[in-house]
Amino acid sequence: MALEHRLWLQGRFVPPHGFGEARNRLAKPGTTVLLAGPPGSGRRTAAVMLLHDPDDPTTSFVELSFSPENEDSTPPEAGDRLLLDLSGIAEEDYEAAQQQLYGYWGRVEQAGARMVAVLPSADQELLLPALRQLVIAIGRPRELAVLRRHLEGKKVRLASDDLEGEELVATLRRFAMRDVQRFADVVARARAADPAGPAAEWIRQALGALSDRSGEVAVKVAGLSSGQQRALLLTAAMLAGAPADAVFHHTERLLGLVEHTPDERPLLERSDLAERLKSLPLEMDARGRIRFASLAYDGAVRTHFWTYLPWLRERLRQWVADLVEEPHPALVVQDRRRLVERFTEQSLRAADWKVLHVLAGEWAAEPQRSEEALAVLRLGLDHDRYGAGFRSKIYEWAIGQPSPALARVLARACGEVMARTHPDQALVRLHHLARRTGAKGPAEVRETLYELVRQDRRLYLKLLSRFWDGLAARGETSADIRLFLELVGEPPPRRLAPDEALAATWAEVLAVARREQWVAAVHRWLSVARAQPQTGERLMDVLVTAATARPDRLTALYLTGREWVGDGPREERSGRTEVATRLWQKIDSAQGIEPAQALRTDERMG
């Protein structure tokens, strides 16, 4: 899990009841804690903060997941901190997830790591008896304290009197912790719109924005006498903040899709834009953009149409797809992205996730639609319930034959979104993408893979292990040879990749690759050895260790060193000869050749 996200949570966290007991138990290495609590109590955030070490925030922190591909199979190491969030798991998967949890428990204990798992609820009736001893129940943190922390994070400082209203206190008690964050966001938006206004007005607007407005919107929709007005209201809610010309243009296209009777009156007899806006809670700002008079009213309108007119969903999907394909010229990328995000939010709420898979795949295949595809994937991957389904879909795309455009979008989704919470799964998908797209495929795929593993020793070792497994099985041989040699073209420090792991993978490469495939990489390592003598000794030891199992590879390594000396500029000849001589001495030692004998052999070869 990204350190930046954990530090952000740390600044806003208020410990709930039971947190101290869990922290004391987790102080012992090899411990697993299961957090139980009511939905909305902030269990996941509490779990993250239990594992986050403020004194050493860079400690390895990994989020595991219940996955049919079982991708979180890398054994934990001493000091690792592991999070397993089962709060959104489907009931039919819960038993299998518990079996996986049971296996993690033993591995964590053996390694001396620490793990916290978040249970779906406070009810432990369906929990395996063996796991019940690990459970700690937590309560809700103090809502006002959480709100104050979030407001302070947005530089909004309110007096205590401003936060003591009965309506505010009662509303916060009903909110899930994620809604407290949303409330703080809306307060900040209200302040930004009226910086000189009173704090009480900001809070009043935020309360109105996050209150249940379904009844209010239902009355408004029922009171609209025509389909044209309802279509304008829905289009404005989907395109809130967009230019008025575009909103009215796409309102007409929506009316066409729902087969509404066209207005056959002469153009000058039809209602003008100002008249059509009068009966709606809409207004046009100074820039000519459509907005709602009340904060968050647009979201309530979208929810109303998705909830109470479900037969419109398929037409709306087509409307969104058509709009993305042929948008009004006034719609910029940000307008289209906001539209897609709003459609995605409603589709996820209505469990229409398969529609989103189709749209994301179609848009990702077109380079000019990449931002829209990413908007779908970002929200889908971050969703508590359907995130696992999106990760599985990306896996399916990655092991197929993705086009370059699709591969670029998937690489960004893995690197920008999935890597924050599921870095192991991001690595697996990026590795498959890099294999499938080949050397002539998008460089972004490989660059994202290398950037990911160079940030984390555990991930670097996992990728080396995947290379080793692929080469040993003679599977993705040519692809893994190329990827490994590109990765180590920038030789990793020992803290990132121990010599044993590097040598083991190099040994497989030397065993299956032709010399012309690896000679350039060895030349790069020898150049590093010339520029950084201390590092160079280590690199040469790795190469010689890797080649020792194959005498012919030691000979090839010897000849490669000679070529490197001969190919260099004249001014580097002396320095290169010194490095190559040290390499040859190591090769001789590996073969059991005495220094004097080695000198005679070298003279004969020369």
C-alpha angles and dihedrals in degrees: 000000000000114000091219091060092048092050089050090053092046091060092054103036124118114187114241127216109288095027094109093054091050092048092051092051092047092053089086115081115241093037129139123196126190113207117211126183144128118293112269094029094112096254094155094050090048090052092051092049092048089058098038112095110207090193092054107018093167093067111126107277118183132179112214124197141195100257132170088217089056090220097160091076099122106119113245120245131217110288096019117139116212130192124197114184112196095161094110100036119132115253092239090058097046098091093050090046090054090053089053089047090052090054092049090051093061094045092049092051093048094048097044092240128135129238137185121191123193113219123215094247146342089271111100097182093108094043118111109256092234090060099048093085088066096057124113119180118219131192134210121293119236104285097211091050090052091048092050091051092051092047092049088051087059092046091250109137117185130184118250090248090060091059099047101077114130094230092052094048093047092047094049091053089058094047125096110233091256088058091055087059090048089050091054089050091054092047088053090050091050091051091048089054093049110018093171095049125105119273090235089064092051090053092045091054092047091050090051092047095052098037120105101274096170093109093048093050093044090055091048094050092045089052094056108101100202141048089231091063093046091049090050091050093050094044091049090051091051094044101033109160094026125121114280093236090059093046093053092043093054091043088064091048090051090051089053093051093051089049094242116175106262120241103254097183117117112273095251092052095056122098113271122230095263092053093048091052094051097079094044131074088246135114138179117236127217091272092055095253124139118240139163119252092228127056115256093001089124091062091052090052092051092049091050094054093045092047103041102029102044091155088070095060097088092048089048090052089053091046092053092046091050092047092052090047096046109016125178108267091245093061111096126198092269091054092051092045092052090050091052092047091052092048090048093050092053094044091052091048089052092045091243092138095138090064088055092052090055095047094045091050093049095047094043090057090062115068093211090056097050095110092054091049091050091050089059094044094047094055093039095051092048094049114115095220106027101032092095090054091053091049089052091049091052088050089053091051092045096054092047125067103285118193116238091256093051091045091054092052093046091049091054092047090052096044100040102034117011095043090062094065108008107032094159092057091044089054093050092051094045090050091053091047092050090050094048099044095050132202092310093049125101111308088214091073094058094039091053091049093050093044090052096052095041088065096058132041093208092054092046090054091046091055091047088051091052090050090049093048092048094049095043090051090046087232118127089007105154094039095049092046090054094045094047093050091048091049095050092041080094097050110228122233117248092253088063100040123015115224092246093059093046093047092048092054093043088052091057091047092051090047097055107021128085115244093247089060096060105026094091092053092051089050089054091051091050090050089053088049090055093048096040109030096184093051089041094063090056094047093051091049089053092051095047093046090051093050097044094089090061116048091195089058091053088055091048090049090051092052091046089057091052091050091050090054093047095046095052127099115272092248090058096046096097095048092045092049090053092052093045091049090056089049092051091049089054091049090050091049091050089054093047093246117152118235094247092049090047090054092053091047091050092050091052092049090047 
